[in-house]
Short mmCIF file of C-alpha atoms (C1' of nucleotides) in Angstrom, two decimals:
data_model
loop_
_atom_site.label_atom_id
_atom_site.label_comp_id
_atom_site.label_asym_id
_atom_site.label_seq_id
_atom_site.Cartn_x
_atom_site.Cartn_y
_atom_site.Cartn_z
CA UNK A 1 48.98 30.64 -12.73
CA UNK A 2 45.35 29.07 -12.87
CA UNK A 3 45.11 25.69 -11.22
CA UNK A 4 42.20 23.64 -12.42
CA UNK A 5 39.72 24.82 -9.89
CA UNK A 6 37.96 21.95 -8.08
CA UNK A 7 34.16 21.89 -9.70
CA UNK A 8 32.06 23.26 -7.05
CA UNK A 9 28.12 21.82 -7.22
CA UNK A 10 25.33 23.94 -8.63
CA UNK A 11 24.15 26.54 -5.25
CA UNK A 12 21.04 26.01 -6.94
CA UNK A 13 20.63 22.48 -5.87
CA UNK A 14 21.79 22.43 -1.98
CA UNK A 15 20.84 18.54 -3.06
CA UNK A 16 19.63 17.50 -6.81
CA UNK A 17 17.02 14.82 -6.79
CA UNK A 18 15.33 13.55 -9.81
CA UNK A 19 12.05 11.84 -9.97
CA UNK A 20 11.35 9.65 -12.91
CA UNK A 21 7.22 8.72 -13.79
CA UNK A 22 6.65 6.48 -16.41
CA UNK A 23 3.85 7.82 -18.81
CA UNK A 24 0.72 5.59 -18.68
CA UNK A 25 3.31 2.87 -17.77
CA UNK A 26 1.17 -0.44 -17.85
CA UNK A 27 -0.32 0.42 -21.06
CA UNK A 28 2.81 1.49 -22.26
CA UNK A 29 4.53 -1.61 -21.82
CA UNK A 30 1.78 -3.28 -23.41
CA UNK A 31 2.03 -1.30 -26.52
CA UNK A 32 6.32 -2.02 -26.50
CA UNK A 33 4.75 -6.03 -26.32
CA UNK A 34 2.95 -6.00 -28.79
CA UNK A 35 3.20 -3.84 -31.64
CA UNK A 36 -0.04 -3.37 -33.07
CA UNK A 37 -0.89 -2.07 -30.28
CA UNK A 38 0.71 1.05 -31.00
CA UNK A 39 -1.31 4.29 -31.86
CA UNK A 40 -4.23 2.50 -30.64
CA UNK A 41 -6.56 2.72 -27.71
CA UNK A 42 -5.28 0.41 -25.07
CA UNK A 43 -6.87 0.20 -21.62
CA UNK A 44 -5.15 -2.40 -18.84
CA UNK A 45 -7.28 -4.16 -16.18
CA UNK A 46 -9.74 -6.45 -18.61
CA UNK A 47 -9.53 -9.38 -15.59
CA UNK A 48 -11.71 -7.05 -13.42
CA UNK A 49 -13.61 -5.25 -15.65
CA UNK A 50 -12.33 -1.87 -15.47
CA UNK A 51 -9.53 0.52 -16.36
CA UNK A 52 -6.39 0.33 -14.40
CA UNK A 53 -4.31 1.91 -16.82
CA UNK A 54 -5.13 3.80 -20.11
CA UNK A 55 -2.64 4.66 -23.21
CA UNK A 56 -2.62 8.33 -24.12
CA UNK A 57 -4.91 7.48 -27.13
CA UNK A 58 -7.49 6.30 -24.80
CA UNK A 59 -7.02 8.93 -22.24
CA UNK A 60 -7.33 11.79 -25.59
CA UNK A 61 -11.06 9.29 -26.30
CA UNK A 62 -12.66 10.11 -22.55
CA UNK A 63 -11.69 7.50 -20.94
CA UNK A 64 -10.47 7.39 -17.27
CA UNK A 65 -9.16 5.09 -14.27
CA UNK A 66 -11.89 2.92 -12.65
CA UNK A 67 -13.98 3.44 -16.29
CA UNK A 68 -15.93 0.47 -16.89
CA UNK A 69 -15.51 -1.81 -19.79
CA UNK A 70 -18.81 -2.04 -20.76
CA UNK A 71 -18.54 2.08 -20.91
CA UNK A 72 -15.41 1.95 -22.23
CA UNK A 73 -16.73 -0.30 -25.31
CA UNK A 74 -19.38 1.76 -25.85
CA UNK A 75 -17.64 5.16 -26.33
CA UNK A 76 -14.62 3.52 -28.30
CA UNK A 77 -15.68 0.50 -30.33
CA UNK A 78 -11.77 -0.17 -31.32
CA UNK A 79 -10.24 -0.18 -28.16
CA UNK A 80 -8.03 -2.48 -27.19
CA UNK A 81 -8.93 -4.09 -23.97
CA UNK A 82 -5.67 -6.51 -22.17
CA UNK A 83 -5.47 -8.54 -19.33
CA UNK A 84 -2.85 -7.00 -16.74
CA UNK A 85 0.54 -9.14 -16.50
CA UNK A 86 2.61 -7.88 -13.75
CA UNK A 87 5.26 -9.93 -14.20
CA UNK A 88 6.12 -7.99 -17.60
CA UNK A 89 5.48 -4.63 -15.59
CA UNK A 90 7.85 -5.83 -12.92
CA UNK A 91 10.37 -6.76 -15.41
CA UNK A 92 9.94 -3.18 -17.03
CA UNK A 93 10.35 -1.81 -13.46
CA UNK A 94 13.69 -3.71 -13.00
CA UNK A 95 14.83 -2.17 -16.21
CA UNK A 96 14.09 1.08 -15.30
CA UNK A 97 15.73 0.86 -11.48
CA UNK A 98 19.17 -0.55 -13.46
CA UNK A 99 19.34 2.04 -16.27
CA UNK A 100 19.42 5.23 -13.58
CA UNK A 101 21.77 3.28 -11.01
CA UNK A 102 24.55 3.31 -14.16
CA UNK A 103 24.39 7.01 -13.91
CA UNK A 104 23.23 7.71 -10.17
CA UNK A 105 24.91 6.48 -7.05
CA UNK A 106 21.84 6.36 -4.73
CA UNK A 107 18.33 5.45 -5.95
CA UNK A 108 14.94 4.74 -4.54
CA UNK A 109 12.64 2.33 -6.24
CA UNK A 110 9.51 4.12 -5.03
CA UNK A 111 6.53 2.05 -7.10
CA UNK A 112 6.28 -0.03 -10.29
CA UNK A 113 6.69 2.82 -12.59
CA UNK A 114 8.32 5.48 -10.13
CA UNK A 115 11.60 5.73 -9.01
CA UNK A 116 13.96 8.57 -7.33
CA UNK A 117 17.42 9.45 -7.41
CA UNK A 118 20.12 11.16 -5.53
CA UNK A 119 22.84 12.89 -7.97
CA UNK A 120 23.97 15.21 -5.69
CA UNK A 121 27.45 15.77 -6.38
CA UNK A 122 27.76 13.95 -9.72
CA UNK A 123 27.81 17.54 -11.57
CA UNK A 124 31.20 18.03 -10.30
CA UNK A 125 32.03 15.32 -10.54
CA UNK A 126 31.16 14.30 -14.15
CA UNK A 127 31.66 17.59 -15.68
CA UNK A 128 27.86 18.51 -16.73
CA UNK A 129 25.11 20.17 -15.30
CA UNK A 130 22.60 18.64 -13.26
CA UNK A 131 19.95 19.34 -16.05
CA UNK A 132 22.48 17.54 -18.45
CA UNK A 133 22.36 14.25 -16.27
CA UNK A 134 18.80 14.09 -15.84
CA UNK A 135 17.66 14.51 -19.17
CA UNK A 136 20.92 11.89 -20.44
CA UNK A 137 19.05 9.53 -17.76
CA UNK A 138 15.69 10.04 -19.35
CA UNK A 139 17.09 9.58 -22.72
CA UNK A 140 18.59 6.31 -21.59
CA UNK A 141 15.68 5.40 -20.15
CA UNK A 142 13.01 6.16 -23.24
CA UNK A 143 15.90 4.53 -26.03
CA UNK A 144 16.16 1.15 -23.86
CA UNK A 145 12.36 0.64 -22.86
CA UNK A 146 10.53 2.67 -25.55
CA UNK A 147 8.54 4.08 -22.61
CA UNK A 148 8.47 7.84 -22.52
CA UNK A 149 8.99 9.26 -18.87
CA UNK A 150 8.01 12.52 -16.88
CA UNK A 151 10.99 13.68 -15.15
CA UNK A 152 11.51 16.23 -12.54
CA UNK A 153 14.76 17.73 -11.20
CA UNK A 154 14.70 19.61 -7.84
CA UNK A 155 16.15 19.93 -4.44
CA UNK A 156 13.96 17.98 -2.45
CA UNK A 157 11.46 14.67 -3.01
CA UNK A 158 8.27 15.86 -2.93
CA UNK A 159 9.37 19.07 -5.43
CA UNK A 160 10.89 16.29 -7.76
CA UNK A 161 7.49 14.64 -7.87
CA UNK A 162 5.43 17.82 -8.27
CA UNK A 163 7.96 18.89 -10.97
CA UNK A 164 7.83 14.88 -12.85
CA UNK A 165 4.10 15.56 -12.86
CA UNK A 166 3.84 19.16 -14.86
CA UNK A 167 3.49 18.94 -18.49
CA UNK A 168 3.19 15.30 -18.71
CA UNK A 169 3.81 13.12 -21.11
CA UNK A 170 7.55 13.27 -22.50
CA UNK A 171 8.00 16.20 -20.18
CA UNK A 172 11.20 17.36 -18.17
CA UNK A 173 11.03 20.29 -15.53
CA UNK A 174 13.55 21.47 -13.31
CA UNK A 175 13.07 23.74 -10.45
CA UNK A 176 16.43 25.43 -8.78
CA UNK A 177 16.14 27.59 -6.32
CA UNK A 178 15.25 30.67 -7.59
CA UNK A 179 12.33 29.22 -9.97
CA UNK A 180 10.28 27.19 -6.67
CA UNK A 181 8.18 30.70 -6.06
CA UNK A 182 7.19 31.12 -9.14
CA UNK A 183 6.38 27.17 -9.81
CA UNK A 184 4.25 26.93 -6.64
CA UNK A 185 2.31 29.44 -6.86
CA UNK A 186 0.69 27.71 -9.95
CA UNK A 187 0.51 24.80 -8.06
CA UNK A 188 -2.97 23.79 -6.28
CA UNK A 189 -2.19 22.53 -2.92
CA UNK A 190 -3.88 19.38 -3.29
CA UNK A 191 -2.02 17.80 -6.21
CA UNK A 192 1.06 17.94 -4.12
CA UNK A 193 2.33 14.26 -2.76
CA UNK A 194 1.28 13.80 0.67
CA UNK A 195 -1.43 16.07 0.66
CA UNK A 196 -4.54 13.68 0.56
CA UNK A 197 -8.27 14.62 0.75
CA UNK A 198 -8.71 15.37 4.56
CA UNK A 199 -5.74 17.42 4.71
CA UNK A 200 -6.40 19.58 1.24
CA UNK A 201 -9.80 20.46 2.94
CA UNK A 202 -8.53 21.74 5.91
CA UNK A 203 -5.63 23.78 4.62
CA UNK A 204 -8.77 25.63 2.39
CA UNK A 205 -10.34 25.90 5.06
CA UNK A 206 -7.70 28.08 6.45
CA UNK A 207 -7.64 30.10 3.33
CA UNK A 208 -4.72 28.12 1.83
CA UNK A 209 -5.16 27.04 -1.84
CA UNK A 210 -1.83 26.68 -3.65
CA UNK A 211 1.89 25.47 -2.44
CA UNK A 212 2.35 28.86 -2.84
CA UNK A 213 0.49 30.13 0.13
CA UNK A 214 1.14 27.33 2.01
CA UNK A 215 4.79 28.51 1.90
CA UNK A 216 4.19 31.35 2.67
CA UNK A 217 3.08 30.67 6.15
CA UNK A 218 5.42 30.87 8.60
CA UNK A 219 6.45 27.43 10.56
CA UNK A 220 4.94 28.44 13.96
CA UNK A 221 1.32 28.83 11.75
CA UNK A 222 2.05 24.73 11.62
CA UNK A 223 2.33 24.32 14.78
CA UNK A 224 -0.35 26.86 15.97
CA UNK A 225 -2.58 24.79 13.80
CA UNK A 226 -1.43 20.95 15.02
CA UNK A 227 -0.75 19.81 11.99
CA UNK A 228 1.47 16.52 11.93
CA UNK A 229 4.72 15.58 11.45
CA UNK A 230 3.92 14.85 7.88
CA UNK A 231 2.66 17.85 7.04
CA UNK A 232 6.13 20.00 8.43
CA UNK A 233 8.21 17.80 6.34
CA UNK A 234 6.11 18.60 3.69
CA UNK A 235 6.15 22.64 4.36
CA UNK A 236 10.05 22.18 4.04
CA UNK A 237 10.57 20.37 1.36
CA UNK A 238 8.42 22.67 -1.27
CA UNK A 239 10.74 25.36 0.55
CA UNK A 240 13.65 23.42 -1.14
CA UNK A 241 14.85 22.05 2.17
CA UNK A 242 15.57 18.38 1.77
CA UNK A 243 14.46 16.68 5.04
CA UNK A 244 12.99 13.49 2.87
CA UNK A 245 16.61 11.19 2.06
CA UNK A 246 16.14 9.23 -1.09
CA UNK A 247 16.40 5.60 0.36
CA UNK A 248 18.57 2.66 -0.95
CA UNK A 249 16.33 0.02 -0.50
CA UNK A 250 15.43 -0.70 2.88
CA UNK A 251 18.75 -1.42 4.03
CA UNK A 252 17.94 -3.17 7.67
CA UNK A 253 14.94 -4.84 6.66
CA UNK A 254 14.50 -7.68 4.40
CA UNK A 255 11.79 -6.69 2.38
CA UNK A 256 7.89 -6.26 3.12
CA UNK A 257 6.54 -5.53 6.25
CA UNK A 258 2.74 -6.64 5.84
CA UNK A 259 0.90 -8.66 3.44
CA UNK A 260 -3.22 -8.23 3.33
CA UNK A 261 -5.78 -10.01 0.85
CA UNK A 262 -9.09 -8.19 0.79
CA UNK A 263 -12.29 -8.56 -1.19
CA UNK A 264 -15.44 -6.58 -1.98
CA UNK A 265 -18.52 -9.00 -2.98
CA UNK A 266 -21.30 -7.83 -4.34
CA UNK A 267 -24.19 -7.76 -3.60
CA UNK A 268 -23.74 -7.04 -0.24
CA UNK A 269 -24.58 -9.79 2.60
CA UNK A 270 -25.65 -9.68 5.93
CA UNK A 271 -25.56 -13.61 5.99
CA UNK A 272 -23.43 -14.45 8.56
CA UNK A 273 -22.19 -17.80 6.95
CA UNK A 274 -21.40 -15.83 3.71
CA UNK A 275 -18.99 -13.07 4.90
CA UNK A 276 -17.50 -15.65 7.06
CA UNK A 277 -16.43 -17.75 3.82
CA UNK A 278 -15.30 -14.56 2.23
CA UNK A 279 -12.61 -14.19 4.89
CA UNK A 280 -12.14 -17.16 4.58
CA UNK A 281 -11.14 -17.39 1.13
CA UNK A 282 -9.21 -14.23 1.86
CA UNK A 283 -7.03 -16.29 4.80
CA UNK A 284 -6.36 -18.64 2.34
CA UNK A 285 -5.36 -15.62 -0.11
CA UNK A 286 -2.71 -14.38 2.38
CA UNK A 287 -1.40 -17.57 3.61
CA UNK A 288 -0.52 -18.54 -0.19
CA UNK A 289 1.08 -15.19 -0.75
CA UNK A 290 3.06 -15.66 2.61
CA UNK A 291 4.61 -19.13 1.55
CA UNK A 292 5.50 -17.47 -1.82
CA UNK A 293 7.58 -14.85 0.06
CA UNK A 294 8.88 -17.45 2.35
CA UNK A 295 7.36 -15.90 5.16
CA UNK A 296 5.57 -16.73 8.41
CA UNK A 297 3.11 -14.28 10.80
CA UNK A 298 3.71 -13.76 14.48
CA UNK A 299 0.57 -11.25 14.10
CA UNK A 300 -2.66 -11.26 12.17
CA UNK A 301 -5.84 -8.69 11.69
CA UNK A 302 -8.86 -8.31 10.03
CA UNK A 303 -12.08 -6.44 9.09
CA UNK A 304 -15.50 -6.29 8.42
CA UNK A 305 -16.26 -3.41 5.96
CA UNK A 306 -20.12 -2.72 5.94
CA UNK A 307 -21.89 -1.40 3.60
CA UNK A 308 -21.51 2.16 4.27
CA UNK A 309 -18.04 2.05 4.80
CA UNK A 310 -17.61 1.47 8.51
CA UNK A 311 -14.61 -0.58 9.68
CA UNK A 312 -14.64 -3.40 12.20
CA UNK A 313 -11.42 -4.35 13.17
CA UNK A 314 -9.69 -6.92 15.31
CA UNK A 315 -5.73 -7.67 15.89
CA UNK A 316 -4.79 -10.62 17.06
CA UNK A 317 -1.12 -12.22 18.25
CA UNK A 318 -0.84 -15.51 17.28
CA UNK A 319 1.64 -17.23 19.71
CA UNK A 320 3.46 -19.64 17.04
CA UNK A 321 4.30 -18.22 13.50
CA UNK A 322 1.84 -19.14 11.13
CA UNK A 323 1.33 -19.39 7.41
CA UNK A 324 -1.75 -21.92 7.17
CA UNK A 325 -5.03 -21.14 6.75
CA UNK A 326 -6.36 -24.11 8.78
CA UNK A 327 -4.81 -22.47 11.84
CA UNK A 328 -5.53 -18.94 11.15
CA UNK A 329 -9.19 -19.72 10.61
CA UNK A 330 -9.65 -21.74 13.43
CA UNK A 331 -8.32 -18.29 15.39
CA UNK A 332 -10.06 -16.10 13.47
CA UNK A 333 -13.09 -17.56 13.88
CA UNK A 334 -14.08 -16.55 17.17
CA UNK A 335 -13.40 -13.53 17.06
CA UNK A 336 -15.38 -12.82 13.75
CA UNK A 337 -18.13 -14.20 15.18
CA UNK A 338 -17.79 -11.40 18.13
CA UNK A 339 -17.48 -8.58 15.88
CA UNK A 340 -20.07 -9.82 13.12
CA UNK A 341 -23.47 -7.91 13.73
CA UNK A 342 -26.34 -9.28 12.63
CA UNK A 343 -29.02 -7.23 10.25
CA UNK A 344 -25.66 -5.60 9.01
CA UNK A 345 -24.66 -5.12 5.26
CA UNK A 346 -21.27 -6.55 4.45
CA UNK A 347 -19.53 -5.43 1.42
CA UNK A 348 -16.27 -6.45 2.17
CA UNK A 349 -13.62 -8.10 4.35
CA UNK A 350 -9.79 -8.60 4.62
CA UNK A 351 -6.80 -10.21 6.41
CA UNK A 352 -3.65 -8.52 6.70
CA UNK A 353 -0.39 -10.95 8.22
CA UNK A 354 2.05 -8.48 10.13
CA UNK A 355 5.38 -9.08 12.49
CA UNK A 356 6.65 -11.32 9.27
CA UNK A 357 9.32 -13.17 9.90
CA UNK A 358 11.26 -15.91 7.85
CA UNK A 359 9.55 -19.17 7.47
CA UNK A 360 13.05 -20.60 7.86
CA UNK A 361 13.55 -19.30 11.03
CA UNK A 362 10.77 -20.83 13.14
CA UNK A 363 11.61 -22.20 16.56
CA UNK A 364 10.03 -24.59 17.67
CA UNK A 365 8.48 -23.86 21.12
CA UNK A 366 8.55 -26.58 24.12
CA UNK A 367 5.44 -28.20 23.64
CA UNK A 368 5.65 -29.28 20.35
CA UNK A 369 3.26 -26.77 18.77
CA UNK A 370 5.63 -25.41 16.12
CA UNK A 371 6.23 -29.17 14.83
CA UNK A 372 2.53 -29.98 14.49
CA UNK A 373 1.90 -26.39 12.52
CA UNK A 374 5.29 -27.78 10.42
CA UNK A 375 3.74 -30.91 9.55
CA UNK A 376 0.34 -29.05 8.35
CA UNK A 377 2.73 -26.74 6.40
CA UNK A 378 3.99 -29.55 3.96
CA UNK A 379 0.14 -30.70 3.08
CA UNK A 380 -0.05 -26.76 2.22
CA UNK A 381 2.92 -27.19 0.56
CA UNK A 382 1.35 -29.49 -1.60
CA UNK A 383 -1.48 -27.59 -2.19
CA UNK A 384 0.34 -24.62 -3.63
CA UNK A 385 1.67 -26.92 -5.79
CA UNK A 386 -1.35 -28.23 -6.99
CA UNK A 387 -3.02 -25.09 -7.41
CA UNK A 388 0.01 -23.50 -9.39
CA UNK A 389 -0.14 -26.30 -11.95
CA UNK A 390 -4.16 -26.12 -12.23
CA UNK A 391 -4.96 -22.86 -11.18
CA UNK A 392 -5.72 -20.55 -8.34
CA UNK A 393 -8.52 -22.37 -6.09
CA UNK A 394 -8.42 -25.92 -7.91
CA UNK A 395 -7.95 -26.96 -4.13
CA UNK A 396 -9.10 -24.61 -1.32
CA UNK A 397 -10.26 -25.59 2.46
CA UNK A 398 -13.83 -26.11 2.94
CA UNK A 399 -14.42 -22.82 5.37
CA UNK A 400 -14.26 -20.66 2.03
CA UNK A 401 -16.36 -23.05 0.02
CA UNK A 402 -19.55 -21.25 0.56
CA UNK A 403 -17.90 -17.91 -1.23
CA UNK A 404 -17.83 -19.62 -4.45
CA UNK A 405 -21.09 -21.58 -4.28
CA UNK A 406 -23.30 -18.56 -2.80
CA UNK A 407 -22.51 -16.34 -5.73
CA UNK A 408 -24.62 -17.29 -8.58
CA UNK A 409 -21.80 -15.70 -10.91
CA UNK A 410 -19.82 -18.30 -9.66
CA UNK A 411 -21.57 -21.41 -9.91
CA UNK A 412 -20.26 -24.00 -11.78
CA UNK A 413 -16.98 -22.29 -11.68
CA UNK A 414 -15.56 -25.15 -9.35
CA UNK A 415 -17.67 -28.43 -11.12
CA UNK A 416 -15.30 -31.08 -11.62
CA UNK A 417 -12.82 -29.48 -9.28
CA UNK A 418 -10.71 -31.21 -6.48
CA UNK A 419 -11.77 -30.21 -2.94
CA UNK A 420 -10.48 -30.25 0.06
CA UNK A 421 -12.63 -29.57 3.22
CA UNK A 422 -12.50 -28.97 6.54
CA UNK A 423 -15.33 -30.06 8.86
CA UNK A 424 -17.65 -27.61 8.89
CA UNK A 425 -20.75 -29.89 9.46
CA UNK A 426 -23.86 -27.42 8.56
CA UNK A 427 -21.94 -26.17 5.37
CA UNK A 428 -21.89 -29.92 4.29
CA UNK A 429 -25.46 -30.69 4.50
CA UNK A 430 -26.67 -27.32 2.69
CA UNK A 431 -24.55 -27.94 -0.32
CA UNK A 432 -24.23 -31.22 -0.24
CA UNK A 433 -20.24 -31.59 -1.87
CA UNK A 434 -18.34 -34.17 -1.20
CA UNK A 435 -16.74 -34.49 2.39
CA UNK A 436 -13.05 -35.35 2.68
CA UNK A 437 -12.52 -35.12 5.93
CA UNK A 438 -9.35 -32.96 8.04
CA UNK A 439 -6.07 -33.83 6.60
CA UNK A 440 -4.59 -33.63 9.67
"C1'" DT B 1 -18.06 9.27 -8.07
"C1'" DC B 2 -21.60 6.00 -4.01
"C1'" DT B 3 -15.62 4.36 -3.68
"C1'" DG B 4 -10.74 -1.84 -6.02
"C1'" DG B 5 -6.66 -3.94 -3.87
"C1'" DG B 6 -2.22 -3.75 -1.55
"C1'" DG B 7 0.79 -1.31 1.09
"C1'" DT B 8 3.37 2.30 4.70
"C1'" DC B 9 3.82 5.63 8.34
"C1'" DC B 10 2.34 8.46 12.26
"C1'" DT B 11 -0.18 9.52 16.51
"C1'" DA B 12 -3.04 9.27 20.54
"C1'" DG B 13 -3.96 6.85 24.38
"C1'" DG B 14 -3.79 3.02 27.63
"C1'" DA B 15 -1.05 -0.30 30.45
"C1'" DC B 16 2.67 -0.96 33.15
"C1'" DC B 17 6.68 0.16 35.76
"C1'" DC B 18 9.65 2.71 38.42
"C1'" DT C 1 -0.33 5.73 52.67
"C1'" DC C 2 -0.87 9.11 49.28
"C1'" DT C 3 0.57 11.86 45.43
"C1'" DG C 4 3.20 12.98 41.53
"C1'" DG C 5 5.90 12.48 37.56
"C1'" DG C 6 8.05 10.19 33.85
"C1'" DG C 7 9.53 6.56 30.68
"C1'" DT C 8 8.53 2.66 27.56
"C1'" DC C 9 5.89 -0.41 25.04
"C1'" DC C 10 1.93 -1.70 22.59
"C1'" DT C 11 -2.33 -1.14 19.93
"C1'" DA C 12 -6.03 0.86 17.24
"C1'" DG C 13 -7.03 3.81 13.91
"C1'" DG C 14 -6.34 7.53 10.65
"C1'" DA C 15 -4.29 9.29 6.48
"C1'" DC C 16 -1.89 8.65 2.35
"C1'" DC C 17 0.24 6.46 -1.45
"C1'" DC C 18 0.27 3.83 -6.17
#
DNA sequence: TCTGGGGTCCTAGGACCC
DNA sequence: TCTGGGGTCCTAGGACCC
């Protein structure tokens, strides 16, 4: 007598993870917007003048990422240039995420348009193959957004990713066992993900040019050669061994772990005053981005990017939370004015808040410091409000006024607009604005 | 190709403490 | 007093990602 055998999982998939792309994703959603966009040229990114995202017509027209519009114009009159609106990709995203989690158990949402999942198991356990589920998830998927996807089935992360990628758009690949040899060897060792430009140069270096060699080698050539952690995980995961776990969301920790503002001006400055407002305008950046999250920084850091690329850095511990850019800038500011060289070409700077913790959960400290940052909090407070209702930078602190007023692309961007200044006394005089005096 | 903006993770090395 | 070893914590910086 035959008892219904239990379903044993496919030996080809010691784990089956899927990795789901969305093709050309921003443009995509776009075109599901608005449908005359359709069949048409679309590029994302109009706010900052070039390409973030292209439709496949473009892309088939010469156009790439970072293209600029002016360029973009040129080569294709009717192209349709759009302003990006995250909030519609995010609510794509969300989409996405939901539809695989009613088929998959475990899923990671990786990026906007990326997400992995976990179905080991669920052959068994629903009766079909693995192939079967990850092309009904991708049909789900393309029926509900109108988004087609790249999809990749394998038994580890970064083979899902390198398998998503092949063939792309509308494209499904699976890679068992058996088939990873053969798939590698086609593969150049630089397209795989986690393999950026200083590491693809040494591993030719070394005579290593596709996955395929690279698997080749046995582990002890890793070590021989120093390469990092990073690198091994990498070596064992194109070998099919899953040592990458597709992660529910964060469990332990609420969320993001850093939030940085940065901005390139051009032309480049060496005026001390200048780059000084730009980080200041970025402080005021962050700190608006923390309150959104509800967040407040126990740590801070920032840099000076010069003109050929060099980094100056400094890291700072702030000892009360903050969120205000009154109080970061007064901190900041000696310290820029250490690591500012003068004769030096800026091109950029930025502020990154780190060691984030809840803005609810600030305790006061014994001297009273924690109330007076509290009280400074509610005028910011107010200013967020302000500025959501008439836009971003209707009311800013007087430390980043020079960044708008120094860039003649700027002026008369701010005429007629509110202002709210801190003392700054030299900054006063030279451009002459009205003076409201510190709030606080 | 002269290179935007927002993130994460890993490692080497120093400080400090038995 | 000198020498040695080891552990932990923190920070700066590099490398990568989308």
């Amino acid at each position: 007598m035959v008892r219904s055998a239990v379903r044993i999982s496919d030996p080809e998939y010691p784990r089956a993870i899927v990795h789901f792309d969305g093709d050309a994703f921003f443009a995509s959603v776009e075109q599901m917007m608005d449908w005359r966009l359709r069949g048409r040229p679309v590029v994302t990114g109009g706010e900052r003048g070039a390409a973030t995202s292209l439709s496949y017509e473009a892309k088939a027209r010469g156009v790439h990422r970072g293209m600029l519009m002016s360029e973009i114009r040129r080569r294709v009159p009717d192209v349709v240039v759009v302003r990006s609106d995250y909030t519609a990709y995010s609510i794509f995203a969300k989409r996405m995420y939901a539809i695989v989690r009613e088929t998959a158990h475990v899923v990671e949402e990786y990026s906007i348009d990326e997400c992995f999942a976990d179905i080991t198991g669920l052959d068994a356990e629903l009766g079909k193959s693995y192939e079967e589920i990850a092309l009904y998830i991708k049909e789900q998927l393309q029926t509900s957004l109108g988004i087609t996807f790249g999809v990749g089935l394998a038994p580890s992360k970064v083979l899902a990713k390198a398998a998503s990628k092949y063939n792309k758009p509308d494209s499904f690949t699976a890679l068992p066992l058996s088939r990873i040899p053969d798939f590698l060897a086609q593969t150049s060792i630089g397209s795989i993900w986690g393999m950026g430009g200083s590491a693809t140069l040494r591993m030719m270096k070394l005579g290593v040019d596709t996955a395929g060699q690279f698997i080749d080698k046995p582990y002890g050539w890793l070590v021989d050669e120093k390469f990092a952690k990073p690198y091994k995980d990498i070596w064992h995961e194109l070998r099919g061994v899953s040592v990458r776990p597709v992660g529910e969301e964060s469990v332990g920790r609420s969320g993001i772990g850093s939030i940085m503002r940065t901005r390139t001006f051009t032309p480049p400055s060496t005026d001390r005053s200048y780059v000084f407002a730009q980080l200041a305008q970025n402080i005021e950046g962050v700190c608006a981005k923390a309150r959104r999250h509800g967040v407040t920084a126990r740590g801070v850091s920032f840099f000076l990017k010069t003109q050929d690329f060099q980094y100056q850095s400094r890291s700072i511990d702030l000892p009360v939370a903050l969120n205000t850019p009154s109080d970061l800038i007064r901190t900041l500011s000696p310290h820029f004015y250490e690591l500012f060289i003068p004769g030096i070409q800026y091109r950029a700077t930025g502020v990154t808040l780190h060691t984030l913790i809840s803005a609810a959960a600030v305790t006061p400290d014994l001297f009273g410091e924690s109330v007076r940052v509290g009280s400074r909090a509610k005028v910011f407070g107010a200013v967020d409000a302000i500025n959501r209702r008439y836009g971003r930078n209707t009311l800013h602190t007087g430390a980043s006024l020079l960044s708008y007023a120094a860039t003649p692309a700027r002026r008369g961007l701010h005429e007629g607009r509110l202002r709210f200044l801190l003392p700054i006394e030299q900054r006063q005089k030279a451009l002459n604005v009205p003076y409201l005096g510190e709030v606080l």
